[in-house]
Coordinates of C-alpha atoms in Angstrom, one line a residue:
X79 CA 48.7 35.5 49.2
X80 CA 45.3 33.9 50.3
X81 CA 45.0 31.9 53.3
X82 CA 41.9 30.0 53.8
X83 CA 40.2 27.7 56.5
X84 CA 36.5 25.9 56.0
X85 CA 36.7 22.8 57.0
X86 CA 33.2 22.4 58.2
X87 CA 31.8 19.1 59.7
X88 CA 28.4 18.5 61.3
X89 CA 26.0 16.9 64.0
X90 CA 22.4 17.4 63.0
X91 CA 19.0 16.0 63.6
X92 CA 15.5 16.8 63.5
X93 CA 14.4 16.4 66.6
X94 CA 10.5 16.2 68.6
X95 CA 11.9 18.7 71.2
X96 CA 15.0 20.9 71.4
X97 CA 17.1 19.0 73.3
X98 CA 19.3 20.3 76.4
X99 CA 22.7 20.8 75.0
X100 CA 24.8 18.0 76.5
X101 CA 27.9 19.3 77.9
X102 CA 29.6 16.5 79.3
X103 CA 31.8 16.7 76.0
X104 CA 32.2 20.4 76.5
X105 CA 35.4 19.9 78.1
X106 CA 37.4 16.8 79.9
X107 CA 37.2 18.4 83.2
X108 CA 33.0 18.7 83.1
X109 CA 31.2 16.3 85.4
X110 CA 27.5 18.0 84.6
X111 CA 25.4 16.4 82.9
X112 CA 23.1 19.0 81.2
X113 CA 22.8 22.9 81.4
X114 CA 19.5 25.1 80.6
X115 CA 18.6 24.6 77.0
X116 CA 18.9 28.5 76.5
X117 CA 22.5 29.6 76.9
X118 CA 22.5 33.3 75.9
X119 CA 26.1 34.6 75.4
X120 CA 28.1 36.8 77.3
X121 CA 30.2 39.4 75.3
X122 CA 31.7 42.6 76.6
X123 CA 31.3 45.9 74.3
X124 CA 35.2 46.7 74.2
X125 CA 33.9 50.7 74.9
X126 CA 31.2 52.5 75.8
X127 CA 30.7 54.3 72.8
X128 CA 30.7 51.0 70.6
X129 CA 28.1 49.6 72.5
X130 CA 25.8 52.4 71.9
X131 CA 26.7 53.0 68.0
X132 CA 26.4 49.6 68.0
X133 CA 22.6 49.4 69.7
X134 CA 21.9 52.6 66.9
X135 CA 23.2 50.9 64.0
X136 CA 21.0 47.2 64.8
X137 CA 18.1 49.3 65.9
X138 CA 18.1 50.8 62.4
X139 CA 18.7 47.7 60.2
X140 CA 16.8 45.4 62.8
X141 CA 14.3 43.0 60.6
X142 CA 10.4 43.9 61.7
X143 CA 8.6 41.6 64.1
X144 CA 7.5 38.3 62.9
X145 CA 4.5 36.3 64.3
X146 CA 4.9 33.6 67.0
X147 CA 4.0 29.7 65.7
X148 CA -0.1 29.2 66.6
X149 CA -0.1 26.6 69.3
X150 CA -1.1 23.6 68.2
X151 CA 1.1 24.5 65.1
X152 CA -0.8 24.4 61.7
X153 CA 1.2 25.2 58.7
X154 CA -1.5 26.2 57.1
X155 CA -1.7 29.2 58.5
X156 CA 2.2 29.7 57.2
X157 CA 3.1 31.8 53.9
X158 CA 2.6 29.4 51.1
X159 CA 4.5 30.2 48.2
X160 CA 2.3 28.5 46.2
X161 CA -0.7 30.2 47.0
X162 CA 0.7 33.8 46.8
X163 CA 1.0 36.0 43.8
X164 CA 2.3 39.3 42.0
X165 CA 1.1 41.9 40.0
X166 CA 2.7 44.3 37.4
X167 CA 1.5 47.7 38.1
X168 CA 0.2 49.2 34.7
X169 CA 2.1 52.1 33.5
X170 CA 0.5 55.1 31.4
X171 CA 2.3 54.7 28.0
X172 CA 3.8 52.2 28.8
X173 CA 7.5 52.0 29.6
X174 CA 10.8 53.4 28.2
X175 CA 14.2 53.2 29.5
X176 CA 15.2 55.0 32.5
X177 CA 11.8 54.4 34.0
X178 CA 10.6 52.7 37.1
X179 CA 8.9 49.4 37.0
X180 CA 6.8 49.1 39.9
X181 CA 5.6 45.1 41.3
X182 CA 2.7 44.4 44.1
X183 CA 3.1 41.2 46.1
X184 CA 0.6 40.1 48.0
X185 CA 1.5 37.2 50.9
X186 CA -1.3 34.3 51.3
X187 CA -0.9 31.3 53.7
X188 CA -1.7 27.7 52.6
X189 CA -5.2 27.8 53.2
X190 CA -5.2 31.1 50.7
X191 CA -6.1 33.7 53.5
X192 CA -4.3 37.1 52.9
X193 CA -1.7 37.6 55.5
X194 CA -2.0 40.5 57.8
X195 CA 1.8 41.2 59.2
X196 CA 5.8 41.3 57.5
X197 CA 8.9 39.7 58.6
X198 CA 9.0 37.3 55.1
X199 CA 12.0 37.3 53.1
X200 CA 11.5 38.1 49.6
X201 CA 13.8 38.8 46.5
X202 CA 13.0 39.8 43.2
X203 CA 14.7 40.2 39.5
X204 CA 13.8 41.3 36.5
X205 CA 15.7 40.1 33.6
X206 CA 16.3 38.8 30.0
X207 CA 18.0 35.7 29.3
X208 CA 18.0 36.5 25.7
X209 CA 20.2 39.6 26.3
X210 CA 22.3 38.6 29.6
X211 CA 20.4 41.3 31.2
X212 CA 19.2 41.3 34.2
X213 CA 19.1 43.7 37.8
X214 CA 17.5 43.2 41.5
X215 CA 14.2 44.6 42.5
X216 CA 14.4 46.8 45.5
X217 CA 11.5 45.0 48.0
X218 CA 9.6 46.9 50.9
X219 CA 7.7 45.0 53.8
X220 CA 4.7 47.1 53.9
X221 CA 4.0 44.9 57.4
X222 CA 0.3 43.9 56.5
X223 CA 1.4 40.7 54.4
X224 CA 2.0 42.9 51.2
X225 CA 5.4 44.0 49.5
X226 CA 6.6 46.2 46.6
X227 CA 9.3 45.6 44.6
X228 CA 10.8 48.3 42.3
X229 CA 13.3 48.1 39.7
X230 CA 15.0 50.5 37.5
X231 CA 14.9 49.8 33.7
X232 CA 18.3 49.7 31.9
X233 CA 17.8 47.9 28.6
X234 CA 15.8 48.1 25.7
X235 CA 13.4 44.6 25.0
X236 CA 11.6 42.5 27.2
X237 CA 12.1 42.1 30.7
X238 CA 10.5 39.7 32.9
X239 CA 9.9 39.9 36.3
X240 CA 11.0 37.0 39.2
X241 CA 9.8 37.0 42.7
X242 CA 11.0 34.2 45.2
X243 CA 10.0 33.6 48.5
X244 CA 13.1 33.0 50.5
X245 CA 12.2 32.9 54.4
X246 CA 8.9 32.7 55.5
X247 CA 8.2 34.8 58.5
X248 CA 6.9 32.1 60.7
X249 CA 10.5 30.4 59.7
X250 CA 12.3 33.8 60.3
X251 CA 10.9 33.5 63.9
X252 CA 12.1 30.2 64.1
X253 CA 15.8 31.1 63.3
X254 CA 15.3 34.2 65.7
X255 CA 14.8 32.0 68.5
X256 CA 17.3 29.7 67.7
X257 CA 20.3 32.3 67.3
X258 CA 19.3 33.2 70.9
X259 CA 18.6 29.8 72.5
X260 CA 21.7 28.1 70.8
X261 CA 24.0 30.3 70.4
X262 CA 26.9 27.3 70.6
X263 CA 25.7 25.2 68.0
X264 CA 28.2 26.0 65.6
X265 CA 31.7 25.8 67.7
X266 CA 35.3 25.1 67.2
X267 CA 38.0 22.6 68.7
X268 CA 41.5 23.7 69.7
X269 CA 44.3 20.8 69.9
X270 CA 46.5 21.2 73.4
X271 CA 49.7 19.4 73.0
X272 CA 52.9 18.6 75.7
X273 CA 55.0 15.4 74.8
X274 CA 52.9 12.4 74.1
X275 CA 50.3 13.9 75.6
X276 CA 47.2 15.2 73.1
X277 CA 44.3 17.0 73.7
X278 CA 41.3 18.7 72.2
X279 CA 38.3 21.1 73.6
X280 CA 35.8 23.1 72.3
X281 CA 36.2 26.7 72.0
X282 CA 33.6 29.4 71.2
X283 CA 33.3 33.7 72.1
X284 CA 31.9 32.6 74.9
X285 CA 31.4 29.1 76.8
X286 CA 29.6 28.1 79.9
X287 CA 32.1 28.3 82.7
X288 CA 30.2 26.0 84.9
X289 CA 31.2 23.1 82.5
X290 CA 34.4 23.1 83.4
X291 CA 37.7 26.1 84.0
X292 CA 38.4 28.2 80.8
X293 CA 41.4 29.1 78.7
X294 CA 41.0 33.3 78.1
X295 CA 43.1 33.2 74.3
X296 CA 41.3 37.3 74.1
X297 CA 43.7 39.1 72.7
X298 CA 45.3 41.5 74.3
X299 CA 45.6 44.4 71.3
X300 CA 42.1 44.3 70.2
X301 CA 40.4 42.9 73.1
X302 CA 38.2 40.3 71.1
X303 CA 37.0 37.3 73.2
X304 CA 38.0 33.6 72.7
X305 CA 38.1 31.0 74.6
X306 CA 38.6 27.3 75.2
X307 CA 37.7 24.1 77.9
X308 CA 40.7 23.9 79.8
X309 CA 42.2 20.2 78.4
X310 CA 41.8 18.0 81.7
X311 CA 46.0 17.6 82.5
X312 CA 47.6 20.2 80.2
X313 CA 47.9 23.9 80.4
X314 CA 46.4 26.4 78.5
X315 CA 49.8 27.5 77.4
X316 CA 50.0 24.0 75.0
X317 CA 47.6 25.4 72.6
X318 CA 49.1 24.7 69.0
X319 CA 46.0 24.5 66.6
X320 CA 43.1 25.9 65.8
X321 CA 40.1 23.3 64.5
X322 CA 37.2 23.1 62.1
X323 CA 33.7 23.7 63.2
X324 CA 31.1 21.2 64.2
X325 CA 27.3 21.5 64.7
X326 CA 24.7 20.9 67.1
X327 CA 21.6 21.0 68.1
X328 CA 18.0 20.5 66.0
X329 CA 14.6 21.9 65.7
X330 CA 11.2 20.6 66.0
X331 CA 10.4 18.3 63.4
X332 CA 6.9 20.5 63.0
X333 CA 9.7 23.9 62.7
X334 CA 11.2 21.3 59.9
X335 CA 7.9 21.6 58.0
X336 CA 8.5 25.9 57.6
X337 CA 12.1 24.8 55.6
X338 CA 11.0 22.9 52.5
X339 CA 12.5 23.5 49.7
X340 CA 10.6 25.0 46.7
X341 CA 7.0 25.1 48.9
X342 CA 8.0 27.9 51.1
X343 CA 12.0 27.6 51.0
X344 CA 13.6 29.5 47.7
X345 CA 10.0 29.1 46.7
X346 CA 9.0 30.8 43.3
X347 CA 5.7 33.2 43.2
X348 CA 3.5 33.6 40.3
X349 CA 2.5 36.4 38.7
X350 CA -1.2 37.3 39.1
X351 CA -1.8 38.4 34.8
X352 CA 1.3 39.2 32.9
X353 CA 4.8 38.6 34.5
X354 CA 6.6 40.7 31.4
X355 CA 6.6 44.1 30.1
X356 CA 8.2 45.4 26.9
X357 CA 10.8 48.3 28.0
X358 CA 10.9 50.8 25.0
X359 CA 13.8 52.8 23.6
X360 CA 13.8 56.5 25.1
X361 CA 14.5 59.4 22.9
X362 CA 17.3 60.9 25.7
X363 CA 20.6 59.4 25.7
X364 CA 20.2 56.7 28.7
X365 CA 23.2 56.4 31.2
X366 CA 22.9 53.9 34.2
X367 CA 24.7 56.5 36.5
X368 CA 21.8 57.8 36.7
X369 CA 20.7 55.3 39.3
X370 CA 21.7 56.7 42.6
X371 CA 19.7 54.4 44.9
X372 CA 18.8 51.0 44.9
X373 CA 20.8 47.8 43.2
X374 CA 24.2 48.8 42.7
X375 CA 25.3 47.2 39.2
X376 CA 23.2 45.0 36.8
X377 CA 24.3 42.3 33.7
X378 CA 24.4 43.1 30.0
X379 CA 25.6 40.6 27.8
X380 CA 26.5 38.5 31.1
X381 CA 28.4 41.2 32.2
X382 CA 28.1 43.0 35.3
X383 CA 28.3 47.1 34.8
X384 CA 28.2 49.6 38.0
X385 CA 25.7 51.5 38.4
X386 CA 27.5 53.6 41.1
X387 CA 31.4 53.8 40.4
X388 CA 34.3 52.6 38.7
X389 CA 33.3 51.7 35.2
X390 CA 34.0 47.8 35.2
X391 CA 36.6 46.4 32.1
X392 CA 37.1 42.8 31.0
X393 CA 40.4 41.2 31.8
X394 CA 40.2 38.3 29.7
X395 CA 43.5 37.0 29.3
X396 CA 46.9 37.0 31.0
X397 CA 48.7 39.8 29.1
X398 CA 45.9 42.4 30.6
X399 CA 45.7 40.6 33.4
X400 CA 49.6 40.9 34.1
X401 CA 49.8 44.6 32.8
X402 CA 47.3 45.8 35.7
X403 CA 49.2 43.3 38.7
X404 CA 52.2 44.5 37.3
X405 CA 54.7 45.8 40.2
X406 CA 52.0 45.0 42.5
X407 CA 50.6 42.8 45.0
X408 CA 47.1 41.0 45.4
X409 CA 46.8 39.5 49.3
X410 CA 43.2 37.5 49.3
X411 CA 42.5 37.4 52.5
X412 CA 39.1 35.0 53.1
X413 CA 37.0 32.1 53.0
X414 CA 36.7 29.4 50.4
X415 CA 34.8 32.4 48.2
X416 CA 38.2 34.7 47.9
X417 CA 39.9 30.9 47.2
X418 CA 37.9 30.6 44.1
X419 CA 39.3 34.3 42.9
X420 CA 42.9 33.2 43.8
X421 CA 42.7 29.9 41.6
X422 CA 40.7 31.2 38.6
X423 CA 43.5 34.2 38.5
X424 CA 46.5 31.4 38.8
X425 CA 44.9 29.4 36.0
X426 CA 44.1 32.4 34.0
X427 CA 48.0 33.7 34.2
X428 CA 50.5 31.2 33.6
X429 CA 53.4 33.2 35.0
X430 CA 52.1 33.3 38.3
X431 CA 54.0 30.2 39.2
X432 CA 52.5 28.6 43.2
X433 CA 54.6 27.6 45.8
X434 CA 54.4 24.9 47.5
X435 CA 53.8 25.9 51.4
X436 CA 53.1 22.4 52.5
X437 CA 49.3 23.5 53.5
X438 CA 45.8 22.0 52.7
X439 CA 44.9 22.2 49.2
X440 CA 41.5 23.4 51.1
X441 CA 42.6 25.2 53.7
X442 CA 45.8 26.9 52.3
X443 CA 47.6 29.4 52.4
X444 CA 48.4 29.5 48.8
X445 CA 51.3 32.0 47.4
X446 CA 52.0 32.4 43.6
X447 CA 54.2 35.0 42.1
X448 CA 55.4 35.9 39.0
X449 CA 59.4 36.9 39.5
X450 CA 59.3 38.7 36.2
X451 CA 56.7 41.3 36.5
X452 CA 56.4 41.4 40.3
X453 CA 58.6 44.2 41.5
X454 CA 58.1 46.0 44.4
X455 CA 54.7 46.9 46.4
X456 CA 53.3 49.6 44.8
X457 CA 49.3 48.5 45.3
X458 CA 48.3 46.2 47.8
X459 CA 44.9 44.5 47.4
X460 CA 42.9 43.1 50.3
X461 CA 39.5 41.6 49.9
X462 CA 38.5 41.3 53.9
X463 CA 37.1 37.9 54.1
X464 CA 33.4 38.6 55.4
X465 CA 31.3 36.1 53.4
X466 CA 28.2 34.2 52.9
X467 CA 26.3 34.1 56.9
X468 CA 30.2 33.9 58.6
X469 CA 32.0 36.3 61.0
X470 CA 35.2 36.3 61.7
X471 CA 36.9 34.2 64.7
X472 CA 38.6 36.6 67.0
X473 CA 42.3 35.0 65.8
X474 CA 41.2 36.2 62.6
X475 CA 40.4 39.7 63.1
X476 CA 43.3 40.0 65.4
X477 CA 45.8 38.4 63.3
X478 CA 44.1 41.5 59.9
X479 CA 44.3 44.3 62.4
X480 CA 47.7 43.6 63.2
X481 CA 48.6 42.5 59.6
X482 CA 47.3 45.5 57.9
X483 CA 49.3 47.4 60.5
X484 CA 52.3 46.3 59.5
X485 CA 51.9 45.3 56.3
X486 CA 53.5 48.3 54.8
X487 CA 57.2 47.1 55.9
X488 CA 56.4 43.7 55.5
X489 CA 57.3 41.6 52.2
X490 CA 55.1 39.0 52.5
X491 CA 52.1 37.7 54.7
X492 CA 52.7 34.9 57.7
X493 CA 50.5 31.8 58.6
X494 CA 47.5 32.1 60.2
X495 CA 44.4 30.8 60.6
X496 CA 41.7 33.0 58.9
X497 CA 37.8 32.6 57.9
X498 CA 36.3 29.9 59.2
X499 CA 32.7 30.1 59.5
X500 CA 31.2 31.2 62.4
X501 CA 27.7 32.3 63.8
X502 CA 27.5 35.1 66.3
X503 CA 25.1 37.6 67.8
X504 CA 25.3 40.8 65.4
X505 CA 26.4 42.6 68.3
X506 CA 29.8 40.4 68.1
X507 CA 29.6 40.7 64.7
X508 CA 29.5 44.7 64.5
X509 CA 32.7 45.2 67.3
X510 CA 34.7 42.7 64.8
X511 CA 33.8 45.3 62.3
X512 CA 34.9 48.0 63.8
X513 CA 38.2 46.5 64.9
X514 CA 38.8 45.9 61.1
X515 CA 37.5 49.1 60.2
X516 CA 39.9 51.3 62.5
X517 CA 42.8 48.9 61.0
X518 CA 41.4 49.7 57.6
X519 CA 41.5 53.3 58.8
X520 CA 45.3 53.2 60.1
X521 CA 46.5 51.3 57.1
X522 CA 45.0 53.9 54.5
X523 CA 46.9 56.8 56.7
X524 CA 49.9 55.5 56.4
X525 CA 50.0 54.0 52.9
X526 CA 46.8 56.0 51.3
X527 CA 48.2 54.4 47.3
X528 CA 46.7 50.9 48.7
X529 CA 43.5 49.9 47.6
X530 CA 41.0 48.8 49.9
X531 CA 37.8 45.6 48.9
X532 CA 35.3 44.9 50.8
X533 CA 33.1 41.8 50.0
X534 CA 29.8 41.6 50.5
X535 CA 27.7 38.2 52.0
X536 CA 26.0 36.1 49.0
X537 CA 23.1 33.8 48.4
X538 CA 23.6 30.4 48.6
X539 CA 21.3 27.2 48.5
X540 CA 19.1 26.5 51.0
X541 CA 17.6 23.2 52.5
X542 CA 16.5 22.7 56.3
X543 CA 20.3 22.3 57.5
X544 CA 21.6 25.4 55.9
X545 CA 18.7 27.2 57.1
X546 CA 18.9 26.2 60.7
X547 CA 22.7 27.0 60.8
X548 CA 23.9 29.8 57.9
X549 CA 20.5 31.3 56.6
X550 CA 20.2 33.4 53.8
X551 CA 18.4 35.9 56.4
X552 CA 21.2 35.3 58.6
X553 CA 23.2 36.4 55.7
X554 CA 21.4 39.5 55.0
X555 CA 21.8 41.0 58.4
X556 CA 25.4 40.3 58.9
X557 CA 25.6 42.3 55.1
X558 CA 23.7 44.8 56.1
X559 CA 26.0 46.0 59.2
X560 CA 29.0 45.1 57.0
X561 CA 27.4 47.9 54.7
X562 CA 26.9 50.6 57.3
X563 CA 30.4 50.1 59.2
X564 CA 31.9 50.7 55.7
X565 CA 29.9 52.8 53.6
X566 CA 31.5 56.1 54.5
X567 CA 35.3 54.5 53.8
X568 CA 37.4 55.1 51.2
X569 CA 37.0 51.4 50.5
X570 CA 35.1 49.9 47.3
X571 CA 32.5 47.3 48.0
X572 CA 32.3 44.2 45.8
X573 CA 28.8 43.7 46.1
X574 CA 28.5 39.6 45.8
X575 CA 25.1 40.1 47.0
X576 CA 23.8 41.7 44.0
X577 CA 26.3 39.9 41.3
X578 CA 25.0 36.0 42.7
X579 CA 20.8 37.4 42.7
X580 CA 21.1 39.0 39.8
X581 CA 22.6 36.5 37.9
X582 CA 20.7 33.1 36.2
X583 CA 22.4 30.8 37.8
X584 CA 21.3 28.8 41.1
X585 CA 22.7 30.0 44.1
X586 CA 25.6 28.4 45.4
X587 CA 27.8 29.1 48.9
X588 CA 30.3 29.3 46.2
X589 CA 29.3 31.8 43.1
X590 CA 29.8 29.8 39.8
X591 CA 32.9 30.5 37.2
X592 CA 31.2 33.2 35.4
X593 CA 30.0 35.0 38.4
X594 CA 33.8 34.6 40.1
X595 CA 35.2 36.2 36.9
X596 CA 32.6 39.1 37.0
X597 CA 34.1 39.7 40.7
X598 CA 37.6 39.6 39.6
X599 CA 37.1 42.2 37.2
X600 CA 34.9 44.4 39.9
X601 CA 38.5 44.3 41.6
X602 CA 41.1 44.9 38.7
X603 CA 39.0 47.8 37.1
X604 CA 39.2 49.5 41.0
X605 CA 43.5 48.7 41.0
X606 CA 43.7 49.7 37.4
X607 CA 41.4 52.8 36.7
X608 CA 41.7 54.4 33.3
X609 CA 43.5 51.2 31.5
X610 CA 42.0 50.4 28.5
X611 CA 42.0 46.3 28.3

């Protein structure tokens, strides 16, 4: 079963100046009228030792240093897209399968000046439309306005290379300071209810108490924080919902100017000479397992193949689809992203018959079972809903800790709200992670025949609003500590990350059809090793 909550609504403008976050609609009770513009949040390591893996884990994926905006601001003095370029580092003999292709960028800014520091986000592919084929380049900031990308050859024919400007680092600084200066622009409502009488207040991880008394909803088995504005004449003990998110805030209108779509945001770079080589055959039997760094899978034929792994198979149809599931059951626990897994499998299998559980058709949960080949739990599934830029709300993780610990007796999952999005400080982020993680941990000791997926973040599309509130670089850097707290699990990663930039199709918060079905396959060829389908 998958249960699923993104309702998202917003409140955004463009404004001259960051304005002071008005708090007399923080809570009924608040009589201030304004509160510093900088709020920086409070959170409590729930150990010791977490706070210090934790500082050792962000010190060693933190993003370099990017420049401060010139006062007066000039965009000219900004990464242009436009105005930079890559080269194709010539090759002796040319290459051959199994080699290395090597790509130089060099960063200029709008007035065609070399930059001198790092801190831009770049991605690149290399690829062949003509085949299906295509993989991720492996980019290095060499902090002097220059990067390399390097991918590893895997197909005979052309390949060309793609290099995109994603953040500028003047835009990354931008998004730095506003993570730390607004960290409750993105918040959530909780509904209070006694009687007649109906209330709602805004909840976060942590709130300003001096806008009003709080209701403490941390729970008490994992110690994550939440909390709420006490509702003005009800306790705190008439809490019966938990709400979608809502946004606030803005950014100067000349930090608009570093967000424009196609100039310097998901902005293409052109090649300096030839953007194509010609990959020749190689006399030595070529096997992609070969790769043990770098991307982890790559499309042939539209397909995705690991390069580290399970061998992926195609589950095309509901007879193979059925025959792996059988005596088994799949719990999708996520965002809207796992939601699109659950309904292309439902479609694709027309035994799996829904129920109705009186729920959102958005929002879920969703259950569908097929009585006929759905006999005991032998295999349980879970794909642990950490997508696109979102964390998970403290309910969330606390409700998948104590889920997954007693899953194992339990027939079926309960009600709960799970996924919404939610921007935190990676900090917050990381002890989340580890609560999961040691649930993870106690789940596989007890019932070591389940199988364990972890999804990665993903790329989505970009324009000023997305950037200011659920960046790709945001993205990146929740994926990357995702990554760590994982990687030495018996868990498989479904790396989205890779499968969306890989792929030809635009970026999208939710992956497109034929990406969704390359991620459902990832999953079934991990259940079902060995089954030829």
């Amino acid at each position: 079963m998958t249960t699923i909550y993104s309702n998202f609504k917003t409140d955004f403008e463009i404004k001259t100046l960051p304005p002071p976050l008005d708090t007399s609609t923080h809570s009924p009770t608040s009589t201030t009228q304004s509160k510093p513009a900088v709020q920086r949040c409070s959170y409590t390591y729930l150990s010791p030792d977490n706070a210090e893996e934790g500082r050792r884990l962000l010190d060693s994926i933190a993003w370099p240093e990017t420049p401060p905006l010139h006062k007066p601001f000039s965009l000219n003095l900004t990464t242009s897209a436009a105005k930079s370029s890559f080269s194709i580092v010539p090759r002796s003999g040319g290459w051959k399968v199994g080699d290395k292709l090597t790509v130089t960028i060099q960063l200029r800014d709008f007035n065609g000046n070399p930059k001198k520091g790092g801190g831009d986000f770049i991605f690149s592919r290399l690829h062949n439309r003509t085949l299906g084929a295509a993989v991720v380049g492996q980019v290095q900031d060499h902090l002097n306005g220059t990067f390399t990308a390097v991918f590893p050859l895997l197909w005979n024919g052309t390949a060309n290379v793609e290099v995109t400007l994603v953040h500028s680092s003047e835009s990354i600084t931008v998004l730095k300071r506003v993570t730390e200066e607004q960290p409750g622009r993105i918040h959530f409502t909780s509904e209070f209810r006694s009687g007649s009488v109906k209330m709602q207040t805004i909840c976060n991880v942590c709130l300003d108490p001096g806008s009003g008394p709080l209701c403490n909803f941390t729970d008490l088995n994992t110690g994550e924080q939440w909390f709420c504005y006490k509702p003005k004449s009800l306790d705190c003990n008439t809490r019966i919902s938990h709400s979608s998110a809502h946004v606030r805030g803005g950014i100067s209108k000349e930090e608009g100017t570093l967000f424009q779509k196609g100039i310097n945001l998901k902005a293409p770079i052109k090649a300096l000479g030839k953007e194509n080589i010609m990959i020749l055959p190689t006399a030595a039997i070529p096997t992609a397992k070969n790769v043990t760094s770098g991307p982890s899978g790559y499309y042939y034929s539209d397909q995705w193949r690991r390069l580290r792994g399970p061998d992926v198979r195609h589950f095309n149809n509901a007879s193979v689809i059925t025959a792996c599931l059988k005596g088994k059951r799949l719990h999708l626990l996520g965002d809207s992203t796992i939601r699109q897994l659950y309904e292309l499998i439902t479609k694709t299998v027309p035994n799996l018959q829904r129920f109705d559980t009186y729920s959102s058709s958005q929002t879920g949960p969703f259950l569908a079972v097929d009585h006929t080949n759905t006999l005991w739990c032998l295999i349980t599934v879970i794909v642990l809903p950490f997508a696109s830029p979102s964390s998970l709300c403290p309910s969330c993780v606390t409700w998948l800790m104590n889920w997954m610990d007693w899953q194992v007796d339990r027939k079926l999952c309960s009600d709960r709200h799970l996924g919404a999005l939610h921007l935190l400080p990676l900090e917050v982020y990381y002890q989340r992670l580890m609560t999961v993680r040691r649930a993870v941990q106690r789940l596989l000791s007890r019932a070591p025949e389940t199988r364990v997926i972890v999804r990665s973040a993903n790329m989505k599309s970009l324009d000023l609003f997305q950037s200011w509130t659920a960046s790709d670089w945001y993205a990146l850097q929740v994926d990357k500590v995702l990554r760590a707290v994982f990687e030495d699990m018996d868990v498989l990663l479904l790396d989205v990350w890779d499968m969306v930039q890989a792929h030809y199709l635009p970026h999208n918060l939710h992956p497109p059809p034929p990406i969704i079905k390359q991620m459902i396959d990832v999953v079934l060829s991990y259940v079902c090793p060995g089954k030829q389908v």
